[in-house]
Amino acid sequence: MTNDLTRYDVGIIGGGPAGYTTAFYEVSKGKSVVLFEKDKLGGTCLNRGCIPTKAFMHVADLYTEMKSADKLGLMCENIDVDFEKVVEYKNGVVQKLLKSLELMVKNAKIKVVNAEAKVVADDKVLADGEEYCCDEIVVATGSKPRVIKGLEYDHEFILSSDDILAMTKLPKSIVIVGSGAIGIEWARILSAFGVEVSVVELAERLVPLADWEVSKRVERIFKMKKIKTYLSTCVEKIVNKKVVLSNGEELEPECVLVAVGREAVRPNTEFDVECIGDACGEIQLAHYAMSQAKDLALGIPFDKKLVPSVIYGTPEIAWVGEVSKCKEEDENYQKSVILVSALGKSQCDNSTEGFIKILAKENKIVGASIVSKEASSLVQQLVIAIQNEISVDELKKVCFAHPTYSEGIFEGLMRL
């Protein structure tokens, strides 16, 4: 049934980054908002994606650094992994952020309905047997792990990214199918904890969406970490827990992680609603979803071609704008490449792996790719430069602090 008490200016289905960001912006304009979420606020990012993965990554990076601390004069003996406590730490991080988000939503006076919702008219949402009238309806229902025929999840041997985050015990060995952000990050995490990792990638190089030099560097790093890679290869079938590859090899891991991206979860509806975030099936990144929310609610647009991509680990990987898919494509640009090892800060940090690559045309930066500690922060400087079309000559006038990784950007600019 419908009554005046359940009438809102905006109804939002989905409490992930796209949904809750839209809610906050709409409330800031004085609008009444009802937010429908059948699970937990925060969506995939907070509960089953970005945040818990980065918590695991932090521990993995720290463990790796501690094992080589003797080179720095720190004697760390009998270092071991108590994975149950690692999981506790991860869960604690998620719970802190979840409680913070819940409090922010409460303080903003956003009505939260913890139930599955369905659009039943242009201005009506049905949830838990009650209809809610909404002048505007926004669908932000997110995404789910993509399923490949023949590699359907059984949640025991063949795992999704959701399953791997729920693990309480480390496997001895794993095959990871796919080398996008999910595959690369989990390869790094599990390898750091001593798991035997094999990565199977259908494309001819790892991280196929990135610059060719990024792929080359990641392949080198994986080789150093003894992570096996199978390129231009697919999993043909899995029989009796044997993974049969298209090159004829058979692998016998303890489990398989299928990391081939995510697919949109968008309810079938013929009604007039807005759709944002992962549910659109476009760029499935939390910061993209948040920017969409800002555009929708406040009318502040953003350039969809300048959404930075980041893959975490040691070192971080980030890129924005145009990238060269092969060495020959570099000839289309003015190019500079600075090795991170040339920077004083990297030597001090004992973190010398990587490079900063800048592509320019007609005195303007059009793309950048970074493999470095702090790459996730460095790339943002270049996003601002590209989006505002600041000339290379103008950027050369900027004073960069020393010693920093940002100096690598300055050195790159001076070579253009």
C-alpha positions in Angstrom: 0.0 0.0 0.0 1.0 3.6 -0.5 0.5 6.5 1.9 1.8 10.1 2.2 4.3 9.1 4.8 6.2 7.1 2.2 6.6 9.8 -0.4 10.1 11.0 -1.2 11.8 13.3 -3.6 14.4 10.6 -4.6 14.4 6.9 -4.2 17.7 5.1 -4.7 18.0 1.3 -5.1 21.4 0.1 -4.0 23.6 1.3 -1.1 27.0 1.1 -2.7 29.3 4.0 -3.7 27.0 5.2 -6.5 23.9 4.9 -4.3 25.0 6.4 -1.1 27.0 9.2 -2.8 23.9 10.2 -4.7 21.9 10.1 -1.5 24.3 12.5 0.3 24.4 14.9 -2.6 20.6 14.9 -2.9 20.1 15.5 0.8 22.6 18.4 0.6 20.1 20.1 -1.8 17.3 19.7 0.7 15.7 16.7 -0.9 14.1 13.8 1.0 15.8 10.5 0.1 14.9 6.9 0.7 17.7 4.4 0.1 16.9 0.7 -0.5 19.6 -1.9 0.3 18.9 -5.6 0.7 22.4 -6.3 2.2 24.9 -4.0 3.8 25.6 -0.3 3.0 28.8 0.2 1.1 28.1 -2.3 -1.6 30.8 -4.5 -3.2 33.6 -1.9 -2.7 33.3 -1.7 1.1 32.2 -5.3 1.9 33.5 -7.6 -0.9 36.0 -5.5 -3.0 38.2 -2.5 -2.8 38.5 -2.1 1.0 39.0 -5.7 2.3 41.3 -6.5 -0.6 43.5 -3.5 0.3 43.5 -4.5 3.9 44.9 -7.9 2.9 47.3 -6.1 0.5 48.7 -4.0 3.3 49.5 -7.0 5.5 51.0 -8.8 2.5 53.2 -5.8 1.7 54.3 -5.4 5.3 55.1 -9.1 5.6 57.2 -8.9 2.4 59.1 -5.9 3.7 59.7 -7.4 7.1 61.3 -10.5 5.6 64.0 -8.4 4.0 64.4 -5.9 6.9 67.8 -7.3 7.8 69.2 -5.5 4.8 68.2 -2.3 6.6 69.7 -3.3 9.9 66.5 -4.6 11.4 66.7 -8.1 12.8 63.2 -9.7 12.5 63.4 -13.3 13.4 60.8 -16.1 13.1 58.4 -14.0 11.1 55.2 -15.9 10.2 51.7 -15.4 9.1 48.7 -16.0 11.4 46.1 -15.9 8.8 43.2 -16.0 11.2 44.4 -12.7 12.7 44.9 -11.3 9.2 41.3 -12.0 8.5 40.3 -10.4 11.8 42.2 -7.3 10.8 40.5 -7.2 7.4 37.1 -7.7 9.0 37.9 -5.0 11.5 38.7 -2.4 8.8 35.5 -3.2 7.0 33.4 -2.9 10.2 34.9 0.4 11.2 34.2 1.9 7.8 30.7 0.3 7.7 29.8 1.8 11.1 31.1 5.2 10.0 29.0 5.1 6.8 25.9 4.0 8.7 26.4 6.9 11.1 26.8 9.4 8.3 23.7 8.1 6.6 21.7 8.4 9.9 23.0 11.9 10.6 22.0 13.0 7.0 18.5 11.8 7.8 18.4 9.4 4.8 15.7 6.8 5.2 17.2 3.3 4.8 15.0 0.4 3.9 16.8 -2.9 4.4 14.9 -5.0 1.8 15.0 -6.0 -1.8 13.4 -3.3 -3.9 11.6 -3.4 -7.3 10.5 -0.5 -9.6 6.8 -1.0 -10.3 6.1 2.4 -11.9 7.9 5.5 -13.1 7.4 6.9 -9.6 7.0 3.9 -7.4 9.3 1.4 -5.7 8.0 -1.8 -4.0 10.0 -3.1 -1.0 9.0 -5.4 1.8 5.4 -5.3 0.8 5.2 -1.5 0.8 5.1 1.0 -2.0 7.2 4.1 -1.9 6.4 7.1 -4.1 9.5 8.8 -5.4 9.6 11.8 -7.8 12.9 10.4 -9.1 14.2 6.9 -9.0 17.9 6.0 -9.3 19.0 2.4 -9.9 22.5 1.7 -8.5 22.3 -2.1 -8.1 26.0 -2.8 -8.8 27.6 -5.8 -10.3 28.4 -9.5 -9.6 31.4 -11.7 -10.5 31.2 -12.7 -14.2 30.7 -16.3 -14.9 32.5 -18.2 -17.7 31.0 -21.2 -19.3 32.8 -24.3 -18.0 34.2 -22.4 -15.0 31.0 -22.0 -13.1 31.6 -21.3 -9.4 31.1 -24.1 -7.0 32.5 -21.9 -4.2 34.9 -24.6 -3.0 37.3 -25.4 -5.8 36.3 -22.8 -8.4 36.1 -19.4 -6.6 34.8 -16.0 -7.3 36.3 -12.8 -6.0 33.6 -12.9 -3.3 34.7 -16.4 -2.2 38.4 -15.5 -2.0 37.6 -12.6 0.3 35.7 -15.0 2.6 38.5 -17.5 2.9 39.8 -18.3 6.4 42.7 -20.5 5.4 45.4 -20.0 2.8 45.6 -22.5 0.0 48.9 -24.1 -0.8 48.5 -23.3 -4.5 46.1 -21.5 -6.8 45.4 -20.9 -10.5 44.1 -17.4 -11.2 42.2 -16.9 -14.4 42.5 -13.4 -15.7 45.1 -10.6 -15.2 43.0 -7.5 -14.7 43.0 -5.6 -11.4 41.4 -8.5 -9.4 43.8 -11.1 -10.8 47.0 -9.1 -10.4 46.2 -8.0 -6.9 45.3 -11.5 -5.7 48.4 -12.9 -7.3 50.5 -10.4 -5.4 48.7 -11.0 -2.1 48.7 -14.8 -2.2 52.3 -15.0 -3.5 53.5 -12.8 -0.6 51.9 -15.2 1.8 53.8 -18.1 0.3 51.0 -19.5 -1.9 52.2 -21.1 -5.2 50.4 -18.9 -7.8 49.8 -19.4 -11.5 48.1 -16.8 -13.7 46.4 -17.7 -16.9 45.7 -14.9 -19.4 43.9 -15.2 -22.7 45.6 -12.0 -24.1 49.2 -12.0 -25.2 50.3 -9.9 -22.2 49.4 -9.3 -18.6 47.2 -6.3 -17.7 46.1 -6.1 -21.4 44.3 -2.8 -20.9 47.4 -1.0 -19.7 50.4 0.4 -21.6 52.7 -2.3 -23.1 55.6 -1.1 -20.9 53.4 -1.7 -17.8 52.7 -5.2 -18.9 56.3 -5.9 -19.6 57.3 -4.6 -16.1 54.6 -6.6 -14.4 55.7 -9.8 -16.2 59.3 -9.1 -14.9 58.1 -8.5 -11.4 56.0 -11.7 -11.4 59.0 -13.6 -12.7 61.1 -12.3 -9.7 58.3 -13.3 -7.3 58.1 -16.8 -8.9 54.5 -16.3 -10.0 54.0 -18.4 -13.1 52.3 -16.9 -16.1 50.6 -18.5 -19.0 49.9 -15.9 -21.8 47.8 -16.4 -24.9 46.3 -19.3 -23.0 42.9 -20.2 -21.7 41.4 -22.9 -19.4 39.8 -25.4 -21.7 38.2 -27.5 -18.9 38.5 -28.6 -15.3 38.3 -32.4 -14.7 38.7 -34.0 -11.3 40.3 -30.8 -10.0 42.8 -30.8 -12.8 43.0 -27.5 -14.8 43.6 -28.3 -18.5 45.1 -25.4 -20.4 44.8 -24.7 -24.1 48.5 -25.3 -24.5 48.1 -28.9 -23.3 49.5 -28.4 -19.8 47.6 -29.7 -16.8 47.8 -27.9 -13.4 46.7 -29.3 -10.1 46.1 -26.4 -7.7 44.3 -26.5 -4.4 41.7 -24.0 -5.9 41.0 -21.7 -8.9 40.1 -18.1 -8.7 38.1 -16.8 -11.7 39.0 -13.1 -12.0 37.6 -12.1 -15.4 35.7 -9.0 -14.3 32.2 -8.3 -13.2 28.8 -8.1 -14.9 26.1 -5.5 -14.3 23.1 -6.3 -12.1 20.4 -4.2 -13.5 16.7 -5.2 -13.0 14.6 -5.5 -16.1 12.4 -2.4 -16.1 10.6 -0.5 -18.7 10.1 2.5 -16.4 11.8 5.9 -16.6 14.7 5.6 -14.1 18.3 6.7 -13.9 21.0 4.1 -13.8 24.5 4.8 -12.4 27.5 2.9 -11.1 28.4 -0.7 -12.0 24.8 -1.4 -13.0 25.4 0.6 -16.2 28.0 -2.0 -17.3 30.5 0.8 -18.3 33.6 1.5 -16.2 33.2 -0.5 -13.1 35.2 1.5 -10.6 34.0 3.0 -7.3 35.4 6.4 -8.1 33.7 6.4 -11.5 30.4 5.6 -9.8 30.9 8.4 -7.3 31.7 10.9 -10.2 28.5 9.7 -11.9 26.6 10.4 -8.7 28.1 13.9 -8.5 27.1 14.6 -12.1 23.6 13.3 -11.6 22.8 15.0 -8.4 24.8 18.3 -8.7 25.2 18.6 -12.4 29.0 18.6 -12.1 30.2 16.7 -15.2 33.5 14.8 -15.6 35.5 13.4 -18.5 34.8 9.7 -18.8 38.0 9.3 -20.8 40.0 10.5 -17.8 39.1 8.0 -15.2 42.3 6.8 -13.5 42.9 3.0 -13.2 44.9 1.7 -10.3 46.2 -1.8 -9.4 47.5 -2.0 -5.8 50.5 -3.9 -4.5 54.3 -3.4 -4.5 54.8 -1.4 -6.5 51.4 0.2 -7.4 50.3 0.5 -11.0 48.3 3.4 -12.4 47.4 5.0 -15.7 45.1 7.6 -17.2 44.3 8.8 -20.7 45.9 7.3 -23.7 48.2 4.3 -23.6 50.4 2.6 -26.1 49.3 -1.0 -26.8 52.6 -1.8 -28.4 56.1 -0.3 -28.8 55.3 0.9 -32.3 52.4 3.1 -31.0 54.9 5.1 -29.0 55.9 6.7 -32.2 52.6 8.6 -32.3 53.6 10.6 -29.2 56.3 12.7 -27.6 57.4 10.3 -24.9 59.4 10.4 -21.7 60.2 7.5 -19.4 61.8 8.1 -16.0 63.0 5.1 -14.0 61.9 5.2 -10.4 65.3 4.0 -9.3 66.7 7.4 -10.4 64.7 9.2 -7.7 66.4 9.8 -4.3 63.2 9.0 -2.4 63.0 5.6 -3.9 66.5 4.7 -2.8 65.7 5.9 0.7 62.5 3.8 0.8 64.2 0.8 -0.7 61.5 0.8 -3.3 63.2 1.3 -6.6 61.1 -0.8 -9.0 59.1 0.9 -11.7 58.9 3.9 -14.0 56.9 7.0 -14.9 55.9 7.3 -18.5 54.3 10.4 -20.0 52.8 10.7 -23.4 52.2 14.1 -25.0 51.0 15.7 -28.3 51.3 19.3 -29.3 52.7 20.4 -26.0 49.8 18.8 -24.0 49.9 15.6 -21.9 47.4 13.1 -23.3 48.3 10.0 -21.2 50.5 8.6 -18.4 51.4 5.2 -17.0 53.1 4.7 -13.7 54.6 1.7 -11.9 55.9 2.9 -8.6 55.3 3.3 -4.9 52.6 5.9 -4.5 51.4 5.5 -8.1 47.8 5.8 -7.0 48.5 9.3 -5.7 50.9 10.4 -8.5 48.5 9.6 -11.3 46.0 12.2 -9.8 48.5 15.0 -10.6 48.5 14.0 -14.2 44.7 13.6 -14.3 44.4 17.3 -13.3 47.0 18.4 -15.8 45.3 16.5 -18.7 41.8 17.5 -17.8 42.6 21.2 -17.6 44.8 21.0 -20.7 47.7 22.6 -18.9 50.6 22.8 -21.4 53.9 21.0 -20.8 55.6 24.4 -20.8 53.4 25.6 -18.0 53.8 22.4 -15.9 57.6 22.8 -16.1 57.2 26.0 -14.1 55.8 24.1 -11.1 58.1 23.6 -8.1 58.1 19.9 -7.1 59.2 19.1 -3.5 62.4 17.1 -3.0 62.9 14.2 -2.3 59.6 12.8 -3.6 58.2 10.4 -6.2 56.5 13.4 -7.8 60.0 14.6 -8.9 59.7 11.8 -11.5 56.8 13.7 -13.1 59.0 16.8 -13.2 61.9 15.0 -14.7 59.6 13.5 -17.3 58.2 16.9 -18.2 61.7 18.2 -18.7 62.4 15.5 -21.3 59.4 16.3 -23.4 
